[in-house]
PDB file of C-alpha atoms in Angstrom:
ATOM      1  CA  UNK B 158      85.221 128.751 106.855  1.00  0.00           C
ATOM      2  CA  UNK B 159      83.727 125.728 107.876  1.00  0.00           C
ATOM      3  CA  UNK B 160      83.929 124.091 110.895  1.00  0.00           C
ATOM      4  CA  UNK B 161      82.131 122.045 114.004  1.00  0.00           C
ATOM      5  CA  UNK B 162      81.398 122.726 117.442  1.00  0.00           C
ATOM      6  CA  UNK B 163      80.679 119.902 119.739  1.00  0.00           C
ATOM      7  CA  UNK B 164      79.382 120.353 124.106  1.00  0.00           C
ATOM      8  CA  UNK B 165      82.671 120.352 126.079  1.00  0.00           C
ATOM      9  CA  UNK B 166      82.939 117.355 127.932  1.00  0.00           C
ATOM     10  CA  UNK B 167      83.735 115.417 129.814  1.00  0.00           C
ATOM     11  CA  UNK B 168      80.680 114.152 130.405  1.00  0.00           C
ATOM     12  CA  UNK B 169      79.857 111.264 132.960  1.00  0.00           C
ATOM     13  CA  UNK B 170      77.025 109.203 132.879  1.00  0.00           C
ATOM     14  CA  UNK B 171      75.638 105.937 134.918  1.00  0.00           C
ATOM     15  CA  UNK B 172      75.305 102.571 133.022  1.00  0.00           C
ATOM     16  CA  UNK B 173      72.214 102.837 131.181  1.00  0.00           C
ATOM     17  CA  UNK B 174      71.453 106.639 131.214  1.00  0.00           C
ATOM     18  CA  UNK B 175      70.074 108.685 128.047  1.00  0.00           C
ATOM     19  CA  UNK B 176      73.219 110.360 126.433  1.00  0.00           C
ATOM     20  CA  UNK B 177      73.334 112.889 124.462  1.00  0.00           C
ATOM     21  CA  UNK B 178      76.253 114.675 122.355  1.00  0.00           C
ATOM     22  CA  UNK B 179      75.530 117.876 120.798  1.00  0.00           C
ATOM     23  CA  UNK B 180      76.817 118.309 117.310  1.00  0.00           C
ATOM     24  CA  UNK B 181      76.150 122.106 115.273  1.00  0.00           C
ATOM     25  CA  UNK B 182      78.030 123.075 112.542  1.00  0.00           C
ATOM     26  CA  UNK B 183      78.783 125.721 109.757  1.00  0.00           C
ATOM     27  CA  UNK B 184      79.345 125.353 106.099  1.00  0.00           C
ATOM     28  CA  UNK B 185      79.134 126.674 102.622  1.00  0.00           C
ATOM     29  CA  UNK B 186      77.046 124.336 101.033  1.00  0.00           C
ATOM     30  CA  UNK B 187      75.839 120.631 101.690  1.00  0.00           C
ATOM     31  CA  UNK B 188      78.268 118.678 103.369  1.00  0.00           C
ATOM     32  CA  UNK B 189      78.158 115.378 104.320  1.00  0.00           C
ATOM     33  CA  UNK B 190      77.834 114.743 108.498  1.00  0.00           C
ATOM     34  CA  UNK B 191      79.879 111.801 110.640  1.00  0.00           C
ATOM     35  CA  UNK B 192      80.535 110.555 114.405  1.00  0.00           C
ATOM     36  CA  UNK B 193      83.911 109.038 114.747  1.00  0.00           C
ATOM     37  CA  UNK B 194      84.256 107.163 118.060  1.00  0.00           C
ATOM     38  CA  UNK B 195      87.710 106.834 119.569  1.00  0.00           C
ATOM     39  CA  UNK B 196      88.423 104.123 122.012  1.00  0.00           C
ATOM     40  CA  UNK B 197      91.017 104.618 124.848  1.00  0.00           C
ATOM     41  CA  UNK B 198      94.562 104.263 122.621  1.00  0.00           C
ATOM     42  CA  UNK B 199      92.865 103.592 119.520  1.00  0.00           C
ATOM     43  CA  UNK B 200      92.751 105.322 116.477  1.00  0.00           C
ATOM     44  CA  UNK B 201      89.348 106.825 114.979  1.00  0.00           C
ATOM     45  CA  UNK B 202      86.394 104.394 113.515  1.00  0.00           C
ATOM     46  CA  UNK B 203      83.642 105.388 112.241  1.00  0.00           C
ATOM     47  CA  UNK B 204      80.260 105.753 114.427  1.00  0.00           C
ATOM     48  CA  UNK B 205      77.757 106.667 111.256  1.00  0.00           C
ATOM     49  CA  UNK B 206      76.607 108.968 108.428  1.00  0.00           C
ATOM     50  CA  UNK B 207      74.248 111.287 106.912  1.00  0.00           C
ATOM     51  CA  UNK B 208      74.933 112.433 103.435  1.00  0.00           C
ATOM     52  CA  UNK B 209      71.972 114.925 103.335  1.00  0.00           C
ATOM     53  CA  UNK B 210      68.945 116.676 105.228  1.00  0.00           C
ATOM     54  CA  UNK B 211      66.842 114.616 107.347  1.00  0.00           C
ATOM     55  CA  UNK B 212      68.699 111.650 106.945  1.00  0.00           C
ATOM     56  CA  UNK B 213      69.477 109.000 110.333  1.00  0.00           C
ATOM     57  CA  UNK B 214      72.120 107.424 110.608  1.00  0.00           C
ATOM     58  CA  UNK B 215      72.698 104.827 113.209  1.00  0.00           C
ATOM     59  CA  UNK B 216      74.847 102.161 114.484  1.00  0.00           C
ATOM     60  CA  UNK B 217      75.420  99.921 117.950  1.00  0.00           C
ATOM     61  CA  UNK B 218      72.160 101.676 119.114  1.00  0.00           C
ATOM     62  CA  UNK B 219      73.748 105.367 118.312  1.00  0.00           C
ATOM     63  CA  UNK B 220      71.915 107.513 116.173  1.00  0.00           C
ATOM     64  CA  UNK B 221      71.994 111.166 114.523  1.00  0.00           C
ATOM     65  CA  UNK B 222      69.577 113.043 112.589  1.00  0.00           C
ATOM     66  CA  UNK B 223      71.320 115.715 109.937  1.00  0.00           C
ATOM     67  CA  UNK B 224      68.982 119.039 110.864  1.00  0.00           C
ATOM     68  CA  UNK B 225      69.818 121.255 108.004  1.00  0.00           C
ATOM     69  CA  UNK B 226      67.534 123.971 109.859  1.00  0.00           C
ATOM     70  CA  UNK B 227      69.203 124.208 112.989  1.00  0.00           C
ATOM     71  CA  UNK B 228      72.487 123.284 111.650  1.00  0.00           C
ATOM     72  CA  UNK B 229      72.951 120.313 113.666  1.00  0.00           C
ATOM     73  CA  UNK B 230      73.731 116.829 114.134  1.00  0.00           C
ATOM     74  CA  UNK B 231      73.390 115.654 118.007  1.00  0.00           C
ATOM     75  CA  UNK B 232      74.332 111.818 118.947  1.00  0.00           C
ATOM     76  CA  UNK B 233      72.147 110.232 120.986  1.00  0.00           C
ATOM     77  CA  UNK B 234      72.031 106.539 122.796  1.00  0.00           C
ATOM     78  CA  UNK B 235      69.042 105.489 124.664  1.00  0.00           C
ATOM     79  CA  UNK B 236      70.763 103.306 127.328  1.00  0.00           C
ATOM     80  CA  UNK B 237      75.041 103.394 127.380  1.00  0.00           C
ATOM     81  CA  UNK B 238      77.363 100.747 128.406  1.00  0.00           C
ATOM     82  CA  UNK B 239      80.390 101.028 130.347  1.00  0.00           C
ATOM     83  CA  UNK B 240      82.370  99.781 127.170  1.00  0.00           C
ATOM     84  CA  UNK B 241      80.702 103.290 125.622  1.00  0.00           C
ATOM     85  CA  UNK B 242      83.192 104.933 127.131  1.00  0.00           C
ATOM     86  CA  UNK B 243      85.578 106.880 124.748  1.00  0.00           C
ATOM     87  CA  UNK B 244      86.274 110.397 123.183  1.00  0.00           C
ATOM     88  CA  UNK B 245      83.340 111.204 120.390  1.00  0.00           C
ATOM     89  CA  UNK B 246      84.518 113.451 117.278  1.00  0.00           C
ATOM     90  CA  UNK B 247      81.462 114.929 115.116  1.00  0.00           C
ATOM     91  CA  UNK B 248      82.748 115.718 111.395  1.00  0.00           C
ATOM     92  CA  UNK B 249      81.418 116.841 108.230  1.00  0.00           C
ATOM     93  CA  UNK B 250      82.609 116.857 104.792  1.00  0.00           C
ATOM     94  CA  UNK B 251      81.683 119.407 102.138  1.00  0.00           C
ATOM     95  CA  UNK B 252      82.713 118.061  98.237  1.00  0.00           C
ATOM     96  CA  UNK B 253      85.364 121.022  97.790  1.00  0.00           C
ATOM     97  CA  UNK B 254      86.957 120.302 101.352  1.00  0.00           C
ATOM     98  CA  UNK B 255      88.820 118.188 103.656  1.00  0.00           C
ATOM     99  CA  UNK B 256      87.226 116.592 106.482  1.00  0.00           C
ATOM    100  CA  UNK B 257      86.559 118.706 109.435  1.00  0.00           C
ATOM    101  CA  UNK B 258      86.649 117.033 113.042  1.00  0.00           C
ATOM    102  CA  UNK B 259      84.811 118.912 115.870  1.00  0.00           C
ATOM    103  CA  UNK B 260      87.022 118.747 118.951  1.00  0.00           C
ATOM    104  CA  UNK B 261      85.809 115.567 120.395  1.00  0.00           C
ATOM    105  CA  UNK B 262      83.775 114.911 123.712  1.00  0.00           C
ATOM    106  CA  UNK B 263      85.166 112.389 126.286  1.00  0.00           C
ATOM    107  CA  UNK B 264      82.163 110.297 127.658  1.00  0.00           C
ATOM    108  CA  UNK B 265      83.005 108.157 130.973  1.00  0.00           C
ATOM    109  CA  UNK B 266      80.226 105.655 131.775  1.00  0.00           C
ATOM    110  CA  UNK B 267      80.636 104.388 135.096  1.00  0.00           C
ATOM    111  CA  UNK B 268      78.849 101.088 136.296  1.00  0.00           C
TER     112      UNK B 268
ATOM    113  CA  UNK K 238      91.904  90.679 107.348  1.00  0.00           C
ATOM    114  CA  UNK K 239      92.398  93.973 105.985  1.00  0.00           C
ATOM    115  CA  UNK K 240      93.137  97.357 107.607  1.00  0.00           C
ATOM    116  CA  UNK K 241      95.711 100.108 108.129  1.00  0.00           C
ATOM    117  CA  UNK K 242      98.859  99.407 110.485  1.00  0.00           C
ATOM    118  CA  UNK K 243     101.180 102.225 112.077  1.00  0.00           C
ATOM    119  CA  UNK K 244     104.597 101.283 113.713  1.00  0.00           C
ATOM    120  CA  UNK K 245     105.293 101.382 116.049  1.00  0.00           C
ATOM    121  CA  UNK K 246     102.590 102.362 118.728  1.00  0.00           C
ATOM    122  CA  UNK K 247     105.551 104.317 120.679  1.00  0.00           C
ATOM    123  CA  UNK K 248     108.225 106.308 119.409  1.00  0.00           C
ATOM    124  CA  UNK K 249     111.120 108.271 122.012  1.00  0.00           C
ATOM    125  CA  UNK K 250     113.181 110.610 120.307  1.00  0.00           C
ATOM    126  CA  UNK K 251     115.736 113.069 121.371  1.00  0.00           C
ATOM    127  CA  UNK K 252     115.731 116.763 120.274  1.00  0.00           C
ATOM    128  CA  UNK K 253     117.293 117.498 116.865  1.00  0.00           C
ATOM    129  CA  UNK K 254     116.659 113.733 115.706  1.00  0.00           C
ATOM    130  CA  UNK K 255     114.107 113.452 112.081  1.00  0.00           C
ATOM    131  CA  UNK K 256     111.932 110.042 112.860  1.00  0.00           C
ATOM    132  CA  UNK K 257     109.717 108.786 109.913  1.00  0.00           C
ATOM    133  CA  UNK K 258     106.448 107.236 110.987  1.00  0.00           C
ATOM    134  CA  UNK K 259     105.035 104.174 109.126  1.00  0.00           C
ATOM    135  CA  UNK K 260     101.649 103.764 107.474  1.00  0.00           C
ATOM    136  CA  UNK K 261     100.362 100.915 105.328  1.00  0.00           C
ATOM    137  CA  UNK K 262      97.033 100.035 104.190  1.00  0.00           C
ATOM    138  CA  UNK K 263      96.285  96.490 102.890  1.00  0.00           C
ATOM    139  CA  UNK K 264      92.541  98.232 101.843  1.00  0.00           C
ATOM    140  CA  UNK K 265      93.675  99.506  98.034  1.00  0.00           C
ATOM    141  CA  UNK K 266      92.621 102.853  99.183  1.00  0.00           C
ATOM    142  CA  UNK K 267      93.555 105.776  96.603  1.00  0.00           C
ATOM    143  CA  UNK K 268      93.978 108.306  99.330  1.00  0.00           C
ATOM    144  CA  UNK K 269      95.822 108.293 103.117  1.00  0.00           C
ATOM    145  CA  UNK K 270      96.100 111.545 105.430  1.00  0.00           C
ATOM    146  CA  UNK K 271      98.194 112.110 108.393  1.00  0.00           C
ATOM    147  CA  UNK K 272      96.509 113.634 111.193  1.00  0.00           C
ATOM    148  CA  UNK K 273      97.853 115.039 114.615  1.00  0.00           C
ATOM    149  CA  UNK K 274      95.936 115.094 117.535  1.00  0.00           C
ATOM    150  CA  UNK K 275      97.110 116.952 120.854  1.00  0.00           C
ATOM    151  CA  UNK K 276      95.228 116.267 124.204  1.00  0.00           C
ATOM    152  CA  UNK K 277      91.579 118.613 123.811  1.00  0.00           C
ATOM    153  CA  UNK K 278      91.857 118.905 120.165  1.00  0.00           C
ATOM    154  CA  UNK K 279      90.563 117.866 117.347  1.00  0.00           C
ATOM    155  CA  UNK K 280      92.590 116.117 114.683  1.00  0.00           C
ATOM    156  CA  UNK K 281      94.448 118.479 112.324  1.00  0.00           C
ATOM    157  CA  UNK K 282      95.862 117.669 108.874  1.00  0.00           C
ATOM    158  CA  UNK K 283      99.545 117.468 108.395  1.00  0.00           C
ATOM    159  CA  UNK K 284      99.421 116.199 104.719  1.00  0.00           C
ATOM    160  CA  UNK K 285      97.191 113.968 102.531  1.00  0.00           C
ATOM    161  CA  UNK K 286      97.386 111.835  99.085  1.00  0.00           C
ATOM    162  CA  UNK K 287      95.272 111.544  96.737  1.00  0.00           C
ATOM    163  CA  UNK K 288      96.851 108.791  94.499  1.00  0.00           C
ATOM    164  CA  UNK K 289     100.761 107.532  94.298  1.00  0.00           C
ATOM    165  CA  UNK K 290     103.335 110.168  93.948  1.00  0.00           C
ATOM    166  CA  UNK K 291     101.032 112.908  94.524  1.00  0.00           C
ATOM    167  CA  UNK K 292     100.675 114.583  97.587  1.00  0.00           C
ATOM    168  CA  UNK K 293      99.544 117.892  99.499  1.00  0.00           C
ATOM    169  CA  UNK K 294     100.007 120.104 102.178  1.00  0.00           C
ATOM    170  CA  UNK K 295      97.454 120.035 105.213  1.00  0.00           C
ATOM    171  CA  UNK K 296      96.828 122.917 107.333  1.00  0.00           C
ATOM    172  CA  UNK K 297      99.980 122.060 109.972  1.00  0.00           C
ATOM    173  CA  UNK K 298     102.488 121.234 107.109  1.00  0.00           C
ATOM    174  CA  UNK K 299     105.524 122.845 108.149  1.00  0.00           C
ATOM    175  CA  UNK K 300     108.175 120.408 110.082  1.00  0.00           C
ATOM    176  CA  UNK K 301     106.847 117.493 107.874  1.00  0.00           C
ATOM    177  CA  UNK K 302     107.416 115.283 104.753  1.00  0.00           C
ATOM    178  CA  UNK K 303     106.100 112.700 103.290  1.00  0.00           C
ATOM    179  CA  UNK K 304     106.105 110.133 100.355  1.00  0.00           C
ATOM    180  CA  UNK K 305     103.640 108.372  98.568  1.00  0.00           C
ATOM    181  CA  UNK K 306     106.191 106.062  96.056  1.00  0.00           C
ATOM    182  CA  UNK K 307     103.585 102.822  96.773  1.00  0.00           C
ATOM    183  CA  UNK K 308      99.836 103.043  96.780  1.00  0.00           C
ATOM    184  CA  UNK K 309      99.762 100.854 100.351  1.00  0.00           C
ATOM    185  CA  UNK K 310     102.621 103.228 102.051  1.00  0.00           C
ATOM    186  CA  UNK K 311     102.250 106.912 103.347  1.00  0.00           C
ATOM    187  CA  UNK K 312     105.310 107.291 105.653  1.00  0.00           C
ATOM    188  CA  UNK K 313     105.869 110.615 107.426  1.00  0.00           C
ATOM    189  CA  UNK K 314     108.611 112.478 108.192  1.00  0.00           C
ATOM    190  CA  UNK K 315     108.864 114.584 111.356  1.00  0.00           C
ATOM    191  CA  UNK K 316     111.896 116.677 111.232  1.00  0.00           C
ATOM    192  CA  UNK K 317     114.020 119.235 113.705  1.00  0.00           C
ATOM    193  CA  UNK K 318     112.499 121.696 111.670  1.00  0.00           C
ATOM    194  CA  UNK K 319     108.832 120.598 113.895  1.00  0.00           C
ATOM    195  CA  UNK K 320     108.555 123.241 116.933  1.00  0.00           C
ATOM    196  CA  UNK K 321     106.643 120.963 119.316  1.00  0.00           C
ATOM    197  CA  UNK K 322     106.521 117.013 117.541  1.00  0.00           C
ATOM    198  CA  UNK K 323     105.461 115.429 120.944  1.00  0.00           C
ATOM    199  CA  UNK K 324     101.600 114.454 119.963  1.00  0.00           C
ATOM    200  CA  UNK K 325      99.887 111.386 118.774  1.00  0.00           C
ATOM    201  CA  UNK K 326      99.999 110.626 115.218  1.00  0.00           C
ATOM    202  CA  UNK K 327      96.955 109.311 113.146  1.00  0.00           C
ATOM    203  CA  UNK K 328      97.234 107.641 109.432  1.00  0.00           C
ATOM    204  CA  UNK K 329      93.915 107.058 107.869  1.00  0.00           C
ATOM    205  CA  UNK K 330      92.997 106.262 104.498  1.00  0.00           C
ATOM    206  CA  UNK K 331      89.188 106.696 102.190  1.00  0.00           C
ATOM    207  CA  UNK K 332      88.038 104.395  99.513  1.00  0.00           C
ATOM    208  CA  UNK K 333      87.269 107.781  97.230  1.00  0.00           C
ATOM    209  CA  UNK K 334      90.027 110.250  96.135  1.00  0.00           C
ATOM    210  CA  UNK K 335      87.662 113.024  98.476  1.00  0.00           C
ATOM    211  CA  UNK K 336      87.598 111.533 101.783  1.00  0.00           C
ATOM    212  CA  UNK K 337      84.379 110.724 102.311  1.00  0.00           C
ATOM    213  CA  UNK K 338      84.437 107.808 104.747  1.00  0.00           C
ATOM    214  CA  UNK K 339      88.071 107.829 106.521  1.00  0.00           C
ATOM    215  CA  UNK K 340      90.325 104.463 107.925  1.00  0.00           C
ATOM    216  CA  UNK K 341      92.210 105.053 110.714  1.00  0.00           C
ATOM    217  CA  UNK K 342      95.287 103.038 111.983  1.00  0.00           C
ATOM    218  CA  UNK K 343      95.538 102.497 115.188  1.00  0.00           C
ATOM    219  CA  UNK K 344      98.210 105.311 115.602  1.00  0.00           C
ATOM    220  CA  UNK K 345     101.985 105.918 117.106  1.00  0.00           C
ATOM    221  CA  UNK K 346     102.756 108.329 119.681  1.00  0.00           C
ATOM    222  CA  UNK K 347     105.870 109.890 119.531  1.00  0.00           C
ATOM    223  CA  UNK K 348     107.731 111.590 122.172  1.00  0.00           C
ATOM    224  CA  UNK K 349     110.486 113.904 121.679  1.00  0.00           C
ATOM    225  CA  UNK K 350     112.430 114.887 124.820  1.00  0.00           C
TER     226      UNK K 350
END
């Protein structure tokens, strides 16, 4: 079946570091490919989308590229913020399925 | 401003006890989903709606009902019948009947002792 695999975490980076979150999957088809972020308490929101190969999708200086050839979908941030800090779910979404969430990654940036 | 709302943020139970969780949307979403999430996990579905008075089984069903009699209300129902209920509860809703692009409230945790 389909599913996600995300890098265990946690990881902990200094303010202003390169980050990195790797994202692979497996599915039957073309599915669509999310980040959810997850602040401390909070429920889920969503990070940003790619709906097919190729595509980036970014947001608050986050982006993702959806590699259909290496089955992958990796998060990256150039420079992160303490107020980064929270628990990173990738998902994707084929048209016959629910969504499925990858098991999140916990990212602690510390000043 | 519009948005999904769960109530309350904490829930204490005793053993034996059914507790319904609320869910509204103010979005006019067609579908809602109830997710659980334990500590290390992902989120896993407990039940989802597609449009009013429909619903369906998710993948963690058992020990859980719901209702869909309003289009801006999903309650859920955790019952004795739930082996281990203790776990935070996400609501979340999508625009599309497929679940494209999900909603999340802000969700209750529930603690059953």
């Amino acid at each position: 079946g389909d599913s996600v695999t995300q890098m265990e975490g946690p990881v902990t980076l200094s303010e202003e570091a390169f980050l990195t979150i790797n994202c692979t999957y497996t599915a039957t088809g073309y599915p669509s490919l999310f980040w959810y972020v997850q602040y401390p308490g909070e429920g889920l929101q969503l990070l940003l989308k790619a709906t097919k190969a190729d595509d980036k999708g970014s947001n608050k200086g986050f982006e993702a590229t959806y590699r259909k050839e290496t089955t992958s979908f990796h998060l990256e941030k150039g420079s992160v913020q303490v107020s980064d800090s929270a628990v990173y779910f990738c998902a994707l979404k084929t048209s016959y399925d629910k969504v499925i969430f990858g098991p999140g990654t916990s990212l602690s940036v510390i000043p | 401003d519009g948005g999904i709302t769960q109530s309350p943020k904490y829930l204490f139970r005793k053993e034996g006890q059914n507790v319904t969780l609320s869910c509204e949307q103010n979005l006019n979403h067609d579908a809602m989903y109830w997710y659980r999430q334990d500590p290390g996990q992902g989120l896993r579905l407990i039940y989802y709606s597609q449009i009013v008075n429909d619903f369906q089984k998710g993948d963690i069903a058992e020990g859980y009902s719901v209702s869909r009699e309003k289009k801006e209300s999903f309650p859920l129902t955790v019952t004795s019948a739930q082996k281990n209920p203790t776990a935070f509860y996400l609501c979340a809703s999508s625009i599309d009947q497929w679940g494209y692009e999900q909603y999340f409230g802000p969700g209750t945790r529930l603690t059953v002792t």
